[in-house]
Every structure is written in structure tokens, then in C-alpha cells.
Coordinates of C-alpha atoms and ligand atoms in Angstrom, one line a residue:
Chain Z
M1 CA -31.9 15.0 43.8
S2 CA -34.8 13.0 42.4
A3 CA -34.7 10.7 39.4
S4 CA -37.4 9.2 37.3
D5 CA -37.9 7.5 34.0
G6 CA -39.4 9.2 31.0
E7 CA -40.3 8.1 27.5
V8 CA -38.8 5.1 25.6
L9 CA -35.8 6.1 23.5
L10 CA -34.8 2.6 22.2
D11 CA -36.9 -0.4 22.0
V12 CA -35.3 -3.7 21.1
S13 CA -38.0 -6.4 20.9
K14 CA -37.7 -10.1 20.5
V15 CA -34.7 -10.0 18.2
R16 CA -33.7 -13.4 16.9
L17 CA -30.8 -14.2 14.7
T18 CA -29.5 -17.3 13.1
L19 CA -26.1 -17.5 11.2
G20 CA -25.3 -20.4 8.9
G21 CA -28.1 -22.5 10.5
H22 CA -26.8 -21.7 14.1
L23 CA -29.0 -19.9 16.5
V24 CA -27.0 -16.9 17.8
L25 CA -29.6 -14.6 19.4
E26 CA -32.8 -16.1 20.7
N27 CA -35.1 -13.5 22.2
I28 CA -33.3 -10.3 22.9
S29 CA -35.6 -7.6 24.4
F30 CA -34.8 -4.5 26.3
Q31 CA -35.8 -0.9 26.4
V32 CA -34.0 2.3 27.1
H33 CA -36.0 5.0 28.9
D34 CA -35.0 8.6 29.3
R35 CA -33.4 9.1 32.7
I36 CA -34.6 12.3 34.2
R37 CA -32.8 14.1 37.0
T38 CA -34.1 17.5 38.0
G39 CA -31.5 20.2 37.4
E40 CA -29.2 18.0 35.3
I41 CA -28.9 17.0 31.7
T42 CA -28.8 13.3 31.9
G43 CA -28.1 11.1 29.0
Q44 CA -28.3 7.3 29.1
V45 CA -25.4 4.8 29.3
I46 CA -26.3 1.1 28.8
A47 CA -23.7 -1.6 29.1
L48 CA -24.2 -5.0 27.4
L49 CA -22.1 -7.5 29.3
G50 CA -21.5 -11.0 28.1
P51 CA -18.9 -13.7 27.4
S52 CA -17.0 -13.9 24.2
G53 CA -18.9 -15.2 21.2
V54 CA -22.3 -14.7 22.8
G55 CA -23.5 -12.4 20.0
K56 CA -22.8 -8.9 21.3
T57 CA -21.3 -7.5 18.1
R58 CA -24.0 -9.1 16.1
L59 CA -26.7 -7.4 18.2
L60 CA -25.0 -4.0 17.8
R61 CA -24.9 -4.5 14.0
I62 CA -28.6 -5.2 14.0
I63 CA -29.4 -2.1 16.1
A64 CA -27.1 0.0 13.8
G65 CA -29.2 -1.2 10.8
L66 CA -26.2 -2.9 9.2
D67 CA -27.6 -6.4 9.5
A68 CA -31.2 -7.6 9.4
A69 CA -32.5 -9.8 12.2
D70 CA -34.5 -13.0 11.4
S71 CA -37.4 -11.6 13.4
G72 CA -38.0 -8.9 16.0
T73 CA -37.8 -5.2 15.8
V74 CA -35.6 -2.3 16.8
R75 CA -37.3 1.1 17.2
G76 CA -36.1 4.5 18.3
Q77 CA -37.8 7.4 20.0
K78 CA -41.6 7.5 19.3
G79 CA -41.3 4.2 17.4
A80 CA -39.1 5.5 14.6
A81 CA -37.3 3.1 12.5
L82 CA -33.5 3.3 12.6
P83 CA -32.0 2.7 9.2
A84 CA -28.2 2.6 8.7
G85 CA -26.8 6.1 9.1
T86 CA -29.1 7.3 11.9
V87 CA -27.3 5.4 14.6
G88 CA -23.6 6.1 15.5
Y89 CA -21.4 3.0 15.7
V90 CA -17.8 3.0 17.0
F91 CA -16.4 -0.2 15.6
Q92 CA -14.0 -2.4 17.6
D93 CA -10.8 -1.6 15.7
Y94 CA -11.7 2.1 14.9
P95 CA -11.7 2.1 11.1
L96 CA -10.9 5.5 9.6
L97 CA -10.3 6.6 6.1
H98 CA -6.6 6.1 5.8
H99 CA -6.1 8.5 3.0
R100 CA -7.6 11.4 4.9
T101 CA -6.1 13.3 7.8
V102 CA -7.8 13.5 11.2
K103 CA -9.4 16.8 10.3
A104 CA -10.5 15.6 6.9
N105 CA -11.9 12.4 8.4
L106 CA -14.1 14.5 10.7
E107 CA -15.1 17.0 8.1
L108 CA -16.1 14.2 5.7
A109 CA -18.6 12.9 8.3
G110 CA -20.0 16.5 8.5
T111 CA -20.5 16.9 4.8
I112 CA -22.0 13.5 4.5
A113 CA -24.5 14.6 7.2
G114 CA -25.4 17.5 5.0
M115 CA -23.5 20.3 6.7
S116 CA -21.8 23.0 4.6
K117 CA -18.0 23.0 4.4
G118 CA -17.8 25.9 6.9
E119 CA -20.2 24.3 9.5
S120 CA -18.4 21.0 9.2
A121 CA -15.0 22.6 9.7
A122 CA -16.2 24.5 12.7
R123 CA -17.7 21.4 14.3
A124 CA -14.6 19.4 13.6
K125 CA -12.4 22.0 15.2
L126 CA -14.7 22.0 18.3
L127 CA -14.6 18.3 18.6
M128 CA -10.8 18.1 18.1
E129 CA -10.5 20.6 21.0
T130 CA -12.8 18.6 23.2
F131 CA -11.1 15.3 22.5
N132 CA -7.6 16.7 22.9
L133 CA -6.8 16.1 19.2
S134 CA -6.0 19.6 18.0
D135 CA -2.3 18.9 17.6
R136 CA -3.0 15.8 15.6
A137 CA -5.4 17.5 13.1
S138 CA -3.1 17.1 10.1
F139 CA -2.0 13.6 10.9
Y140 CA -3.0 10.6 8.8
P141 CA -4.5 7.6 10.8
A142 CA -1.3 5.5 10.3
F143 CA 0.5 8.0 12.5
L144 CA -2.0 7.9 15.5
S145 CA -1.7 5.9 18.7
G146 CA -4.4 3.5 19.5
G147 CA -6.0 5.9 22.0
Q148 CA -5.9 8.8 19.6
R149 CA -7.4 6.6 16.9
Q150 CA -10.3 5.7 19.2
R151 CA -11.0 9.3 20.1
V152 CA -11.1 10.3 16.4
A153 CA -13.4 7.4 15.7
I154 CA -15.8 8.5 18.5
A155 CA -15.6 12.2 17.4
Q156 CA -16.3 11.2 13.8
Q157 CA -19.5 9.4 14.9
I158 CA -20.8 12.5 16.8
M159 CA -20.0 15.0 14.0
R160 CA -23.7 15.1 13.4
P161 CA -26.0 15.2 16.3
R162 CA -26.7 11.6 17.3
Q163 CA -29.2 10.4 19.8
L164 CA -27.9 6.9 19.8
V165 CA -24.2 5.9 19.7
L166 CA -23.1 2.2 19.9
M167 CA -19.6 1.3 21.0
D168 CA -18.1 -2.2 20.6
E169 CA -15.5 -2.9 23.3
P170 CA -14.4 0.7 23.9
F171 CA -12.5 -0.5 27.0
S172 CA -10.3 -3.2 25.6
G173 CA -6.6 -2.8 25.5
L174 CA -6.4 0.3 27.7
D175 CA -4.1 0.9 30.7
P176 CA -5.9 2.0 33.9
A177 CA -5.3 5.8 33.3
A178 CA -6.6 5.6 29.7
L179 CA -9.5 3.4 30.8
G180 CA -10.5 6.2 33.2
H181 CA -10.3 8.8 30.4
V182 CA -12.4 6.7 28.0
M183 CA -15.0 6.1 30.7
K184 CA -15.3 9.8 31.3
L185 CA -15.5 10.4 27.5
V186 CA -18.3 7.9 27.2
Q187 CA -20.3 9.7 29.9
E188 CA -19.6 13.1 28.3
V189 CA -20.9 11.9 25.0
A190 CA -24.0 10.6 26.7
H191 CA -24.6 13.6 28.8
L192 CA -24.3 16.1 25.9
D193 CA -28.1 15.9 25.6
E194 CA -31.0 14.7 27.7
L195 CA -32.1 12.3 25.0
N196 CA -28.6 10.9 24.1
T197 CA -27.9 7.2 24.7
V198 CA -24.7 5.3 24.5
V199 CA -25.0 1.5 24.3
L200 CA -21.7 -0.1 24.8
V201 CA -20.5 -3.7 24.7
T202 CA -17.7 -4.9 27.1
H203 CA -16.3 -7.9 28.9
D204 CA -15.0 -5.6 31.7
I205 CA -17.6 -6.0 34.5
R206 CA -16.1 -3.3 36.7
A207 CA -16.0 -0.7 33.9
A208 CA -19.5 -1.6 32.8
L209 CA -20.9 -1.1 36.3
A210 CA -19.0 2.2 36.9
V211 CA -19.9 3.9 33.6
S212 CA -23.5 2.9 33.0
D213 CA -26.9 3.5 34.5
T214 CA -28.2 0.1 33.3
V215 CA -26.4 -3.2 32.7
H216 CA -27.8 -6.0 30.7
M217 CA -26.1 -9.3 31.0
L218 CA -26.4 -11.4 27.8
G219 CA -26.0 -15.1 28.0
R220 CA -27.2 -18.5 27.1
F221 CA -28.6 -21.3 29.2
R222 CA -26.9 -24.5 30.1
K223 CA -28.5 -27.9 30.1
D224 CA -26.5 -30.8 31.7
G225 CA -23.4 -28.6 31.6
K226 CA -23.7 -28.0 27.8
I227 CA -24.5 -24.6 26.3
V228 CA -27.9 -24.3 24.7
P229 CA -27.6 -22.0 21.6
G230 CA -29.4 -18.7 21.5
A231 CA -28.5 -15.7 23.8
C232 CA -31.0 -13.6 25.6
V233 CA -30.9 -10.9 28.3
R234 CA -30.3 -13.1 31.3
E235 CA -30.2 -10.3 33.9
T236 CA -30.7 -6.6 34.2
Y237 CA -29.1 -4.4 36.8
D238 CA -30.6 -0.9 37.3
M239 CA -27.7 1.1 38.8
V240 CA -30.0 4.1 39.5
D241 CA -32.3 2.0 41.7
R242 CA -29.3 0.6 43.5
G243 CA -28.0 4.1 44.1
L244 CA -24.8 3.4 42.2
A245 CA -25.2 5.6 39.1
W246 CA -23.7 9.0 38.5
R247 CA -21.4 8.9 41.5
T248 CA -17.7 9.6 41.6
G249 CA -15.6 7.1 43.5
V250 CA -18.5 4.6 43.3
Q251 CA -16.0 1.8 42.7
E252 CA -14.8 2.0 46.3
L253 CA -18.3 1.4 47.8
P254 CA -18.9 -2.0 49.4
E255 CA -22.3 -2.4 47.5
F256 CA -20.4 -1.8 44.2
V257 CA -17.8 -4.4 45.1
A258 CA -20.4 -6.9 46.2
L259 CA -22.3 -6.5 42.9
E260 CA -19.2 -6.9 40.9
H261 CA -18.4 -10.2 42.7
E262 CA -22.0 -11.3 42.2
I263 CA -21.9 -10.7 38.5
A264 CA -18.4 -12.2 38.1
S265 CA -19.6 -15.5 39.7
K266 CA -22.7 -15.6 37.4
F267 CA -20.5 -14.9 34.4
H268 CA -19.0 -18.4 34.6
D269 CA -22.3 -20.1 33.8
L270 CA -23.3 -18.0 30.8
Chain Y
M1 CA 29.9 6.5 10.2
A2 CA 28.9 3.2 11.9
K3 CA 31.6 0.6 12.3
L4 CA 32.1 -1.1 9.0
S5 CA 31.8 -4.5 10.6
E6 CA 28.1 -3.8 11.2
A7 CA 27.6 -4.1 7.4
F8 CA 28.5 -7.8 7.6
L9 CA 26.0 -8.7 10.3
P10 CA 22.4 -9.7 9.5
N11 CA 19.4 -7.4 10.1
R12 CA 21.3 -4.2 10.8
T13 CA 20.3 -0.7 9.8
L14 CA 23.2 1.4 8.4
D15 CA 23.5 5.2 8.2
R16 CA 23.4 6.9 4.8
K17 CA 27.2 7.4 4.7
T18 CA 28.0 3.7 5.2
T19 CA 25.4 2.7 2.7
G20 CA 26.8 5.1 0.2
F21 CA 30.3 3.7 0.8
I22 CA 29.0 0.2 0.1
V23 CA 27.3 1.3 -3.1
V24 CA 30.5 2.9 -4.3
F25 CA 32.3 -0.3 -3.5
W26 CA 30.0 -2.4 -5.7
V27 CA 30.1 0.1 -8.6
V28 CA 33.9 0.1 -8.6
A29 CA 34.0 -3.7 -8.3
T30 CA 31.6 -4.0 -11.3
F31 CA 33.7 -1.8 -13.5
A32 CA 36.9 -3.6 -12.3
V33 CA 35.5 -6.9 -13.4
W34 CA 34.2 -5.5 -16.6
L35 CA 37.5 -3.9 -17.6
T36 CA 39.5 -7.0 -16.8
M37 CA 37.1 -9.5 -18.4
P38 CA 38.8 -11.9 -20.9
F39 CA 35.6 -12.5 -23.0
K40 CA 35.4 -10.5 -26.1
T41 CA 31.5 -10.6 -26.2
L42 CA 31.4 -7.6 -23.9
P43 CA 32.6 -4.3 -25.4
M44 CA 34.6 -1.9 -23.3
P45 CA 32.9 1.1 -21.8
G46 CA 34.7 3.4 -24.2
D47 CA 33.3 1.5 -27.2
I48 CA 29.8 1.7 -25.8
W49 CA 30.2 5.4 -25.2
R50 CA 31.3 6.0 -28.8
A51 CA 28.5 3.9 -30.1
L52 CA 26.0 5.9 -28.0
G53 CA 27.3 9.1 -29.6
A54 CA 27.0 7.7 -33.1
L55 CA 23.5 6.4 -32.5
W56 CA 22.4 9.8 -31.2
W57 CA 24.0 12.0 -33.8
E58 CA 23.9 9.8 -36.9
R59 CA 21.1 7.4 -36.4
G60 CA 18.6 9.7 -34.9
M61 CA 18.1 7.9 -31.6
G62 CA 16.4 11.0 -30.1
P63 CA 13.3 10.9 -32.3
Q64 CA 13.3 7.1 -32.1
L65 CA 13.1 7.4 -28.3
F66 CA 10.4 9.9 -28.6
T67 CA 8.4 7.5 -30.7
T68 CA 8.8 4.8 -28.1
L69 CA 7.9 7.0 -25.2
R70 CA 4.8 8.2 -27.0
L71 CA 3.8 4.5 -27.5
I72 CA 4.2 3.6 -23.9
A73 CA 2.4 6.8 -22.7
H74 CA -0.5 6.1 -25.0
A75 CA -0.8 2.4 -24.0
T76 CA -0.4 3.3 -20.3
A77 CA -3.2 5.9 -20.5
L78 CA -5.5 3.3 -22.1
T79 CA -4.5 0.7 -19.6
V80 CA -5.3 2.9 -16.6
A81 CA -8.7 3.9 -18.0
L82 CA -9.7 0.4 -18.9
S83 CA -8.3 -1.5 -16.0
L84 CA -9.5 0.9 -13.3
L85 CA -13.0 0.9 -14.8
L86 CA -13.1 -2.9 -14.9
S87 CA -11.7 -3.2 -11.4
Y88 CA -14.1 -0.8 -9.8
L89 CA -16.9 -2.6 -11.7
T90 CA -16.2 -5.7 -9.5
V91 CA -18.2 -4.2 -6.7
I92 CA -21.2 -5.0 -8.8
P93 CA -21.7 -8.8 -8.7
F94 CA -23.1 -8.9 -12.3
F95 CA -19.7 -7.8 -13.8
R96 CA -17.5 -10.0 -11.6
P97 CA -17.4 -13.0 -14.0
L98 CA -16.6 -10.7 -16.9
V99 CA -13.7 -9.1 -15.2
E100 CA -12.5 -12.4 -13.9
G101 CA -12.6 -13.8 -17.5
L102 CA -10.8 -10.8 -19.0
S103 CA -8.0 -11.1 -16.4
K104 CA -7.5 -14.7 -17.4
L105 CA -6.5 -13.6 -20.9
R106 CA -3.1 -12.6 -19.6
F107 CA -2.0 -16.2 -20.1
L108 CA -2.4 -15.9 -23.9
G109 CA 0.8 -14.0 -24.7
F110 CA 1.6 -11.9 -27.8
T111 CA 2.6 -14.3 -30.5
G112 CA -0.8 -15.8 -31.3
L113 CA -2.6 -12.5 -30.9
V114 CA -0.6 -10.6 -33.5
F115 CA -2.7 -11.9 -36.4
P116 CA -6.2 -11.3 -35.0
F117 CA -5.1 -7.9 -33.6
T118 CA -3.7 -6.9 -37.0
L119 CA -7.0 -7.7 -38.6
V120 CA -8.9 -5.6 -36.1
T121 CA -6.6 -2.6 -35.9
G122 CA -5.2 -2.6 -39.4
G123 CA -1.6 -2.9 -38.2
G124 CA 1.0 -0.2 -37.7
Y125 CA 0.9 2.2 -34.7
A126 CA -2.7 1.1 -33.7
L127 CA -1.6 -2.5 -33.6
K128 CA 1.3 -1.7 -31.3
V129 CA -0.8 0.3 -28.9
A130 CA -3.4 -2.4 -28.8
L131 CA -0.9 -5.2 -28.1
L132 CA 0.9 -3.2 -25.4
T133 CA -2.4 -2.2 -23.8
F134 CA -3.6 -5.8 -23.9
G135 CA -0.4 -7.0 -22.3
M136 CA -0.4 -4.4 -19.5
A137 CA -4.1 -4.2 -18.9
T138 CA -4.7 -7.9 -18.3
F139 CA -2.1 -7.9 -15.6
F140 CA -3.3 -4.6 -14.1
V141 CA -6.9 -5.8 -13.9
T142 CA -5.8 -9.0 -12.2
S143 CA -3.9 -7.2 -9.4
M144 CA -6.4 -4.3 -9.1
A145 CA -9.5 -6.4 -9.0
Q146 CA -7.9 -8.4 -6.2
I147 CA -7.2 -5.3 -4.2
V148 CA -10.8 -4.1 -4.6
V149 CA -12.2 -7.5 -3.7
E150 CA -10.0 -7.6 -0.6
I151 CA -11.2 -4.2 0.9
P152 CA -12.4 -5.2 4.4
R153 CA -16.1 -5.1 4.8
V154 CA -15.8 -2.9 7.9
Q155 CA -14.7 0.0 5.6
F156 CA -18.0 -0.1 3.8
D157 CA -19.9 -0.5 7.0
H158 CA -18.0 2.4 8.6
M159 CA -19.2 4.7 5.7
R160 CA -22.7 3.4 5.9
V161 CA -22.9 4.2 9.6
L162 CA -21.8 7.7 8.8
G163 CA -24.8 7.9 6.5
A164 CA -22.9 7.9 3.2
G165 CA -24.7 6.8 0.0
E166 CA -23.4 4.1 -2.3
V167 CA -21.8 6.6 -4.8
R168 CA -19.9 8.3 -2.0
I169 CA -18.8 5.0 -0.6
L170 CA -17.6 3.9 -4.0
W171 CA -15.6 7.1 -4.3
E172 CA -14.1 7.2 -0.8
V173 CA -13.5 3.5 -0.1
V174 CA -13.0 1.9 -3.5
V175 CA -11.5 4.7 -5.6
R176 CA -9.7 7.0 -3.2
G177 CA -9.0 4.3 -0.6
T178 CA -7.1 2.1 -3.0
L179 CA -5.4 4.9 -5.0
D180 CA -2.0 4.4 -3.3
R181 CA -2.1 0.7 -4.1
A182 CA -3.4 1.4 -7.7
L183 CA -0.3 3.6 -8.2
D184 CA 2.0 0.8 -6.8
V185 CA 0.4 -1.6 -9.3
L186 CA 0.7 0.9 -12.1
R187 CA 4.4 1.3 -11.3
Q188 CA 5.0 -2.4 -11.7
N189 CA 2.8 -2.3 -14.8
V190 CA 4.8 0.5 -16.5
A191 CA 7.9 -1.6 -15.8
M192 CA 6.4 -4.6 -17.5
G193 CA 5.2 -2.5 -20.4
W194 CA 8.7 -1.1 -20.7
A195 CA 10.1 -4.6 -20.7
M196 CA 7.6 -5.6 -23.5
I197 CA 8.2 -2.6 -25.6
T198 CA 11.1 -3.9 -27.7
T199 CA 9.1 -7.0 -28.6
V200 CA 6.0 -4.9 -29.6
E201 CA 8.1 -2.5 -31.7
G202 CA 9.7 -5.5 -33.4
I203 CA 6.3 -6.7 -34.5
S204 CA 5.7 -3.7 -36.7
R205 CA 9.0 -1.8 -37.4
A206 CA 7.8 0.7 -39.9
E207 CA 7.2 3.5 -37.4
G208 CA 10.7 3.0 -35.9
G209 CA 11.3 3.3 -32.2
I210 CA 14.1 2.1 -29.9
G211 CA 12.9 -1.5 -30.3
A212 CA 13.1 -1.3 -34.1
L213 CA 16.5 0.3 -33.8
L214 CA 17.7 -2.5 -31.5
L215 CA 16.6 -5.2 -33.9
D216 CA 18.5 -3.4 -36.7
E217 CA 21.7 -3.3 -34.8
N218 CA 21.3 -6.9 -33.8
R219 CA 21.0 -7.9 -37.5
H220 CA 24.3 -6.2 -38.3
F221 CA 26.1 -7.7 -35.3
L222 CA 26.9 -4.2 -34.0
L223 CA 27.6 -5.3 -30.4
A224 CA 28.7 -1.9 -29.0
E225 CA 25.5 -0.3 -30.4
V226 CA 23.3 -3.1 -29.0
Y227 CA 24.8 -2.6 -25.5
A228 CA 24.4 1.2 -25.9
I229 CA 20.7 0.8 -26.7
L230 CA 20.3 -1.6 -23.8
F231 CA 21.9 0.9 -21.5
V232 CA 19.5 3.6 -22.7
I233 CA 16.5 1.3 -22.2
L234 CA 17.7 0.5 -18.7
V235 CA 18.3 4.1 -17.7
L236 CA 14.9 5.3 -19.1
G237 CA 13.1 2.4 -17.4
L238 CA 14.7 3.4 -14.1
A239 CA 13.7 7.0 -14.7
L240 CA 10.1 6.0 -15.4
D241 CA 10.1 3.9 -12.3
Y242 CA 11.4 6.8 -10.2
A243 CA 8.9 9.2 -11.7
M244 CA 6.1 6.8 -10.7
G245 CA 7.4 6.7 -7.2
V246 CA 7.4 10.5 -7.0
L247 CA 3.9 10.6 -8.3
T248 CA 2.7 8.2 -5.7
N249 CA 4.2 10.2 -2.9
L250 CA 2.7 13.3 -4.3
L251 CA -0.8 12.0 -4.7
C252 CA -0.8 9.7 -1.6
P253 CA 1.5 11.2 1.1
H254 CA -0.1 8.7 3.5
A255 CA 1.1 5.7 1.5
H256 CA 4.7 5.6 2.7
L257 CA 3.9 6.6 6.3
G258 CA 2.9 3.1 7.4
R259 CA 6.1 1.7 6.0
V260 CA 8.8 1.8 8.6
T261 CA 12.4 1.5 7.4
R262 CA 14.0 -1.6 8.8
Ligands
ATP1 N1 -21.3 -16.7 9.4 C1 -21.5 -17.3 10.6 N2 -22.0 -18.5 10.7 C2 -22.2 -19.1 11.9 N3 -21.9 -18.5 13.1 C3 -21.4 -17.3 13.1 C4 -21.2 -16.6 11.8 N4 -20.7 -15.4 12.1 C5 -20.6 -15.3 13.5 N5 -21.0 -16.4 14.0 C6 -21.1 -16.8 15.5 O1 -21.9 -15.8 16.1 C7 -21.6 -15.7 17.5 C8 -21.6 -14.2 17.9 O2 -20.6 -13.5 17.4 P1 -20.2 -12.0 17.9 O3 -19.1 -11.5 17.1 O4 -21.5 -11.2 17.9 O5 -19.7 -12.4 19.4 P2 -19.3 -11.3 20.5 O6 -20.3 -11.5 21.6 O7 -19.2 -10.0 20.0 O8 -17.9 -11.9 21.0 P3 -16.6 -11.1 21.4 O9 -16.8 -10.6 22.8 O10 -15.5 -12.2 21.4 O11 -16.4 -10.0 20.4 C9 -20.2 -16.3 17.6 O12 -20.3 -17.4 18.4 C10 -19.8 -16.7 16.2 O13 -19.1 -17.9 16.1
MG2 MG1 -17.6 -8.7 19.6

């Protein structure tokens, strides 16, 4: 099995953001390259790790085209702009249209994307089967469990083909079994297509390392023990180079555990 | 049936049978107090029943009721159209002060407005519709505009991320998304309108209506008749309220799902 990097799929360059006069993001730059493995369709999973309040959600909103940065650019494949609607975004508390059933929530996303009623219904049916939601098709969101709600929210975002899907804290509040399912789901969404990319935000170091091929650690600098405002990418871990990507049971390997400890100790100073 | 002692403990849920038993107890108790009351200001149930018959067969209460129901239906339709339009307009910043201002007019009350409204509408039925609509709509706009303003931002963002245009967002999030609450507000509003109806009908009595009938009986000190009319007003009000509840469940089956019975 050989792996190499292809073209640039996402280019975040020198993004800077101030909110109410406070500097939040200073100089955020990273690129996502197509990961190529011969004989495998390999999408990309990027984890953004960082302490609470560092600006992860704000960064996702900028990439999604919901907020404008003060300066800097976000570009997609071949330098394309990414206006709101082109990038999938699974919000932290999984908002859904409460007056529509699961099926209708999915179908709405399809018709918005320009599908015919029939196409949209067929795609919704397929996704409900894949996401184990078929028996909840006629349920209103108020009657879903947290995990079901999350799966509907993810399915809704990929009703139309999406090359880029952002997820804010997809691993929070899950028991170990559910965490495993969601991690698998994230990888499935990514590996649906060679050019697919999932960018996810999390505090969970272990899950971030296990699920992604690249981990960016966001953080601020400290001077005399005090935090200097303005987060940037402090560290990048290429899990492919380290031989830790795309492997089952990777969490048991000593290299993995060592890396997890290394990052955890750095986390305290961010 | 649960142990009856449960009914006297705080924060308990009772089964239907016990609840029904308690309701029957209170109804019987009410009638017992009524029948044994020493005051002569309250007629006996039999008197009220006879007065009701007389009102219906001799005074034409049926057509009067129809007049009143038509008035409230007309005013409600206008209220819904005007208030919803104004409330939805609050998503456009330019119109916010206008809607805010109009909603403040609810403090004015009827008395001072009768004269200017008479000049504008020429009095009669149009005046009554206008007054009632004004009374209901100013309150409706207040509640509804608040509901629209309080829609969480993430609901708009969610639709934007799906690629929806502003018109679609307005329809799904602002109109459809708040329909259950709009119907709840409307339900309270119809109740308020119904409570105001005797006042409004008293302002211009020529067209009749249950309010005009009530004032007539008042003038002649026909106590049993007055209570009979009050009874009819109460029953009809409850029926309207119940109908609104049924309509809400029909249009928004999701609305009561989130509410768990205690
Ligand atoms: N309107 C504002 N004015 C000033 N600062 C703001 C404003 N909105 C957000 N912030 C600040 O921006 C920073 C980044 O917020 P953000 O929600 O992106 O954090 P986060 O990294 O996602 O945190 P968490 O992991 O807790 O979700 C926070 O420190 C927050 O206090
Ligand atoms: Mg966040």
C-alpha cells in the first residue's frame, strides 16, 4: 500500500478575526491535500483540536461562509470560493426543522439542492437505511434521542453531494459504544468519495487521533504565564507519515498512546 | 384506581378514573353550595334554565348569537392577516420600529378610541369590527413579534448551510417554524376577543348580538336572564377555545409532542 498527496482541496490562509475589539483568530493557515492510496477510495478527515474558547467554532463558521473574517481567505478545490450552502456544516446541537419529520427534513435538503421530489425521496430513503434511521422516518425531531438527532443532522448535510463537511464537536456527550459508531460514521462520510473532506472540531484528543489523517492543534501563546490573544495553528500531526492513519485497533499501539500523552501535556499550555 | 390518598400529596400524577372522580366531586360541591346559598342575588338553576328557554324561543337569542359569532370571526380573520404580516415583517430591520410602535398602542384601551374610530368607519358593524380587531391585533402583534425575534440564529444558519434562499428561509423558519406558537397565541387572542365582545357590542347596539341582549336584560334587572346569557357566553367561549386546540393539533401534530404530562 502506497500513499501520496494530491491536489489542494481546501486552503485556509492567514485567517484573522476580531470580535468586539478582541482578537480571536490571529493567523490561521492550513491546507487539505487529497490523500491518495492506490486501490482505495480515500477521503480526508481533519481534526481541529484546541481548548475551550480558543475560536474553533468561529473558524468553522468562517469556512462555512456564515461569517466573514477580518482578513485572510478560504478557498476550495482549484481555488474556488466557498459561499454559504456549498459547505456542509453539522452544528453542535444538531438543529433540525422541528415541524418536519425525519424523512421530510431530509427531503427538504434535497429539494433545496435542486433535486426533483422523486430523486430527493430516493436519496433520503437510502441515507435513512445507511444511518439506521428507517424506523424513525415518520418521527418528529422532538421524539428522537440525541444520537438519532445527530445522525439525521449529518444525513441532512450530505443529501446533496458535498466535498466538504464541517462538524462541530461530533464526539461530545457520547458513551464509548456510541463514540465508536460516530467515529466510524465520520470516516464513512469522508471515504464516500476520493475528494471528500470532513473537518471536525473536538476536545477529545484520543478520538481526534484515531479518526483523522491530519490533526491541527489550535492554540494561543503565553507570555509570563498570561494568554496572549489570537489563536493560530500551533502544531500539525500528520498521522499518515506516522503510520497511524487508516488502521483498525490503532489506539492500542504504543506509538499512538505516546502521541496522545505528548499532545495532552502540550494542551495545558495552550 | 390509585389510592385516593395520593390525590392529597403534592406533585403526583393520577390516573384518569381518579381524576374524573375528583372533578365530579367538585361539580357536586359547587351545586350543593349554590342550592343552599342564603343570598338572593343568585337565582336557582331552575330559574336560569327557564330564562334560557324564554331567551331562546321568545327573544331570538339564536340569531343574536349568530350576529356575535360573525363579528368575532370577521375580527379574528382580520387580526390574523394583519398581525402575522406585521410580525413576519420584523425580520426586515426597516419595519421593526413600526411594528414595535403599533404594538405599544395596546395600552390605549377602547373608551377614547370610540370617537375617532366612529369618524373613520362611520359607526355600526364596521366600527365594531374595527374596535375588536384593534383590541385583538395589538396584543397578537406584541406576542408574535416577540416569538419571531426570539428565533435562535442557528435556525437561520442551518437553512443557509443547506443552501436555502432567503424566501425559503422565511417560509420554513419564520412562518412554518412558528406556526404552532402562532396558533397558541391566537387561542389566547380569541379568548381575549370573546371577553371583549360584550363591551364592543354595547358600544353600538343597533345590530344586536349577545352583548346588546345582555345590556338590555341588565337594564330591566332580569337577573335570571343575565345569568343565562353569561352561562351561554362561558360555554361558547370554552367551545371556541376547544376548537382552537383541536385546530392546533391538526395543523401542528409536533406541537404537543415535546410537552410531557407531569
Ligand atoms: N461577540 C463577541 N465578542 C467578543 N468575543 C467573542 C464574541 N463571540 C465570541 N467571542 C469569543 O470568541 C472566542 C472563540 O469562541 P468559539 O465559540 O469559537 O470557541 P470554541 O473554541 O469553539 O470553544 P468551545 O470548545 O468551548 O466550543 C471565545 O473566547 C469567545 O469568548
Ligand atoms: Mg465551539
